[in-house]
Amino acid sequence: MSLLTLGKSIALTGLALAGLLGAAAPAAADQTRDRWVNIPDTVTVAHGVACGGRIGGVTVSTDALPGLVYVRLNATFVGVSTTPGVLCSVFATLHWRNLGTGAEGSWSADVSGGVLDFPAEPWTHLETGSGRVEVTLTTDRPHLASATEINVY
């Protein structure tokens, strides 16, 4: 038997086994869909001695939980903190507005970091309602705000 024939036999056997195993597997439960959107970076000065950098983040909405958006921020700063043992930090605020319903709100977190990205705090959720939502990220220090739009299930 040539190597080409042997290779074809192995491939066909693998396909047949995969088909049998797939047929024996239970039907998948309802699959949820997620929408992930990055929050563009906000460039900011931070609390500390010559601290500055950027804050960014990510949002995710899922069709399993309509009207909710989960958010997590992260920061990369360079500089020296004025408090020993504490990294450069800012107070960040995420403002949101549902463009369809007019509902709006905000969420704030103390964000700190060093040269590597550090998450602000665990994921939080915003009750924006379903539809197109505008998100703007600002800080309590001089900054260049960022804005984006997300689609919420």
mmCIF file of C-alpha atoms in Angstrom:
data_model
loop_
_atom_site.group_PDB
_atom_site.id
_atom_site.type_symbol
_atom_site.label_atom_id
_atom_site.label_comp_id
_atom_site.label_asym_id
_atom_site.label_seq_id
_atom_site.Cartn_x
_atom_site.Cartn_y
_atom_site.Cartn_z
ATOM 1 C CA MET A 1 0.000 0.000 0.000
ATOM 2 C CA SER A 2 1.454 3.401 -0.962
ATOM 3 C CA LEU A 3 1.796 6.277 1.506
ATOM 4 C CA LEU A 4 -0.819 8.245 -0.428
ATOM 5 C CA THR A 5 -3.362 5.407 -0.189
ATOM 6 C CA LEU A 6 -2.569 4.879 3.509
ATOM 7 C CA GLY A 7 -3.025 8.607 4.174
ATOM 8 C CA LYS A 8 -6.405 8.603 2.401
ATOM 9 C CA SER A 9 -7.541 5.539 4.385
ATOM 10 C CA ILE A 10 -6.586 7.168 7.694
ATOM 11 C CA ALA A 11 -8.365 10.398 6.739
ATOM 12 C CA LEU A 12 -11.555 8.574 5.692
ATOM 13 C CA THR A 13 -11.540 6.473 8.870
ATOM 14 C CA GLY A 14 -11.140 9.658 10.941
ATOM 15 C CA LEU A 15 -14.052 11.315 9.142
ATOM 16 C CA ALA A 16 -16.244 8.247 9.637
ATOM 17 C CA LEU A 17 -15.447 8.109 13.376
ATOM 18 C CA ALA A 18 -16.094 11.835 13.752
ATOM 19 C CA GLY A 19 -19.463 11.400 12.054
ATOM 20 C CA LEU A 20 -20.415 8.511 14.327
ATOM 21 C CA LEU A 21 -19.351 10.353 17.466
ATOM 22 C CA GLY A 22 -21.132 13.490 16.336
ATOM 23 C CA ALA A 23 -24.328 11.559 15.680
ATOM 24 C CA ALA A 24 -24.151 9.956 19.115
ATOM 25 C CA ALA A 25 -23.669 13.277 20.914
ATOM 26 C CA PRO A 26 -26.787 14.900 22.388
ATOM 27 C CA ALA A 27 -28.195 17.901 20.598
ATOM 28 C CA ALA A 28 -26.625 21.139 21.742
ATOM 29 C CA ALA A 29 -28.667 23.236 24.123
ATOM 30 C CA ASP A 30 -29.708 26.710 23.071
ATOM 31 C CA GLN A 31 -26.556 28.541 22.081
ATOM 32 C CA THR A 32 -26.208 32.100 23.320
ATOM 33 C CA ARG A 33 -24.604 34.817 21.256
ATOM 34 C CA ASP A 34 -22.232 37.393 22.703
ATOM 35 C CA ARG A 35 -21.239 40.805 21.379
ATOM 36 C CA TRP A 36 -17.796 41.984 22.475
ATOM 37 C CA VAL A 37 -16.775 45.611 21.863
ATOM 38 C CA ASN A 38 -13.531 47.262 22.909
ATOM 39 C CA ILE A 39 -13.775 50.668 24.552
ATOM 40 C CA PRO A 40 -11.238 52.904 22.786
ATOM 41 C CA ASP A 41 -8.363 54.172 24.901
ATOM 42 C CA THR A 42 -8.745 57.364 26.906
ATOM 43 C CA VAL A 43 -5.380 59.089 27.300
ATOM 44 C CA THR A 44 -5.091 60.655 30.747
ATOM 45 C CA VAL A 45 -2.889 62.220 33.369
ATOM 46 C CA ALA A 46 -2.994 60.162 36.590
ATOM 47 C CA HIS A 47 -2.583 60.901 40.292
ATOM 48 C CA GLY A 48 1.093 60.678 41.222
ATOM 49 C CA VAL A 49 4.403 62.259 40.286
ATOM 50 C CA ALA A 50 4.375 62.650 36.522
ATOM 51 C CA CYS A 51 1.902 59.762 36.104
ATOM 52 C CA GLY A 52 0.075 59.319 32.851
ATOM 53 C CA GLY A 53 -1.098 56.700 30.406
ATOM 54 C CA ARG A 54 -4.239 55.197 29.016
ATOM 55 C CA ILE A 55 -7.432 53.508 30.140
ATOM 56 C CA GLY A 56 -9.337 51.156 27.895
ATOM 57 C CA GLY A 57 -11.810 48.391 28.394
ATOM 58 C CA VAL A 58 -14.202 45.902 26.949
ATOM 59 C CA THR A 59 -17.976 45.477 26.939
ATOM 60 C CA VAL A 60 -19.968 42.341 26.287
ATOM 61 C CA SER A 61 -23.685 41.801 25.900
ATOM 62 C CA THR A 62 -25.396 38.455 25.463
ATOM 63 C CA ASP A 63 -28.775 37.507 24.090
ATOM 64 C CA ALA A 64 -29.275 35.367 27.217
ATOM 65 C CA LEU A 65 -29.484 38.564 29.319
ATOM 66 C CA PRO A 66 -31.122 41.240 27.144
ATOM 67 C CA GLY A 67 -30.695 44.859 28.158
ATOM 68 C CA LEU A 68 -27.514 44.262 30.184
ATOM 69 C CA VAL A 69 -23.936 45.171 29.274
ATOM 70 C CA TYR A 70 -20.948 43.812 31.183
ATOM 71 C CA VAL A 71 -17.925 46.127 31.459
ATOM 72 C CA ARG A 72 -14.317 45.831 32.571
ATOM 73 C CA LEU A 73 -11.668 48.549 32.432
ATOM 74 C CA ASN A 74 -7.894 48.269 32.403
ATOM 75 C CA ALA A 75 -5.074 50.807 32.594
ATOM 76 C CA THR A 76 -1.466 51.207 31.583
ATOM 77 C CA PHE A 77 0.357 54.046 33.356
ATOM 78 C CA VAL A 78 3.931 55.257 33.591
ATOM 79 C CA GLY A 79 5.161 57.389 36.492
ATOM 80 C CA VAL A 80 5.666 57.387 40.227
ATOM 81 C CA SER A 81 2.800 57.348 42.711
ATOM 82 C CA THR A 82 2.852 59.784 45.634
ATOM 83 C CA THR A 83 1.609 57.004 47.939
ATOM 84 C CA PRO A 84 4.199 54.276 48.705
ATOM 85 C CA GLY A 85 3.109 50.865 47.422
ATOM 86 C CA VAL A 86 0.316 52.311 45.276
ATOM 87 C CA LEU A 87 0.405 52.511 41.497
ATOM 88 C CA CYS A 88 -0.604 55.557 39.463
ATOM 89 C CA SER A 89 -4.398 55.899 39.476
ATOM 90 C CA VAL A 90 -7.401 57.895 38.268
ATOM 91 C CA PHE A 91 -11.114 57.895 38.959
ATOM 92 C CA ALA A 92 -12.689 56.778 35.664
ATOM 93 C CA THR A 93 -16.338 57.215 34.703
ATOM 94 C CA LEU A 94 -18.140 55.376 31.938
ATOM 95 C CA HIS A 95 -21.162 57.393 30.761
ATOM 96 C CA TRP A 96 -23.789 55.611 28.668
ATOM 97 C CA ARG A 97 -26.899 56.650 26.751
ATOM 98 C CA ASN A 98 -29.378 54.378 24.980
ATOM 99 C CA LEU A 99 -29.944 56.105 21.625
ATOM 100 C CA GLY A 100 -33.361 54.484 21.135
ATOM 101 C CA THR A 101 -34.956 55.022 24.546
ATOM 102 C CA GLY A 102 -33.004 58.032 25.834
ATOM 103 C CA ALA A 103 -32.154 56.165 29.068
ATOM 104 C CA GLU A 104 -28.766 57.125 30.445
ATOM 105 C CA GLY A 105 -26.484 56.502 33.365
ATOM 106 C CA SER A 106 -22.897 56.141 34.487
ATOM 107 C CA TRP A 107 -20.550 53.857 36.387
ATOM 108 C CA SER A 108 -17.285 54.857 38.070
ATOM 109 C CA ALA A 109 -14.223 52.993 39.302
ATOM 110 C CA ASP A 110 -10.829 53.817 40.757
ATOM 111 C CA VAL A 111 -8.442 52.535 38.091
ATOM 112 C CA SER A 112 -4.760 51.969 38.822
ATOM 113 C CA GLY A 113 -1.955 50.405 36.903
ATOM 114 C CA GLY A 114 1.650 50.271 35.933
ATOM 115 C CA VAL A 115 3.454 49.521 32.712
ATOM 116 C CA LEU A 116 1.367 46.352 32.294
ATOM 117 C CA ASP A 117 -2.443 46.309 31.997
ATOM 118 C CA PHE A 118 -4.287 45.864 35.286
ATOM 119 C CA PRO A 119 -8.067 45.352 35.476
ATOM 120 C CA ALA A 120 -9.932 48.022 37.408
ATOM 121 C CA GLU A 121 -12.091 45.637 39.367
ATOM 122 C CA PRO A 122 -14.262 42.622 38.601
ATOM 123 C CA TRP A 123 -16.757 42.802 35.770
ATOM 124 C CA THR A 124 -19.729 45.021 36.482
ATOM 125 C CA HIS A 125 -23.011 45.251 34.610
ATOM 126 C CA LEU A 126 -24.950 48.229 33.306
ATOM 127 C CA GLU A 127 -28.715 48.090 32.801
ATOM 128 C CA THR A 128 -28.836 50.061 29.551
ATOM 129 C CA GLY A 129 -31.825 48.379 27.941
ATOM 130 C CA SER A 130 -31.703 46.836 24.486
ATOM 131 C CA GLY A 131 -30.657 48.806 21.430
ATOM 132 C CA ARG A 132 -27.804 51.016 20.297
ATOM 133 C CA VAL A 133 -25.893 52.479 23.269
ATOM 134 C CA GLU A 134 -23.317 55.272 23.184
ATOM 135 C CA VAL A 135 -20.477 54.842 25.695
ATOM 136 C CA THR A 136 -18.021 57.606 26.707
ATOM 137 C CA LEU A 137 -15.024 57.091 29.017
ATOM 138 C CA THR A 138 -13.686 60.049 31.057
ATOM 139 C CA THR A 139 -11.474 60.565 34.140
ATOM 140 C CA ASP A 140 -11.164 63.024 37.024
ATOM 141 C CA ARG A 141 -7.786 64.226 35.675
ATOM 142 C CA PRO A 142 -6.965 66.027 32.401
ATOM 143 C CA HIS A 143 -7.753 63.553 29.615
ATOM 144 C CA LEU A 144 -8.820 62.966 26.021
ATOM 145 C CA ALA A 145 -12.182 61.192 26.332
ATOM 146 C CA SER A 146 -13.060 58.251 24.104
ATOM 147 C CA ALA A 147 -16.469 57.282 22.788
ATOM 148 C CA THR A 148 -17.964 54.318 20.962
ATOM 149 C CA GLU A 149 -21.349 52.759 20.238
ATOM 150 C CA ILE A 150 -22.388 49.224 21.113
ATOM 151 C CA ASN A 151 -25.390 47.107 20.168
ATOM 152 C CA VAL A 152 -27.075 45.574 23.211
ATOM 153 C CA TYR A 153 -29.378 42.573 22.807
#
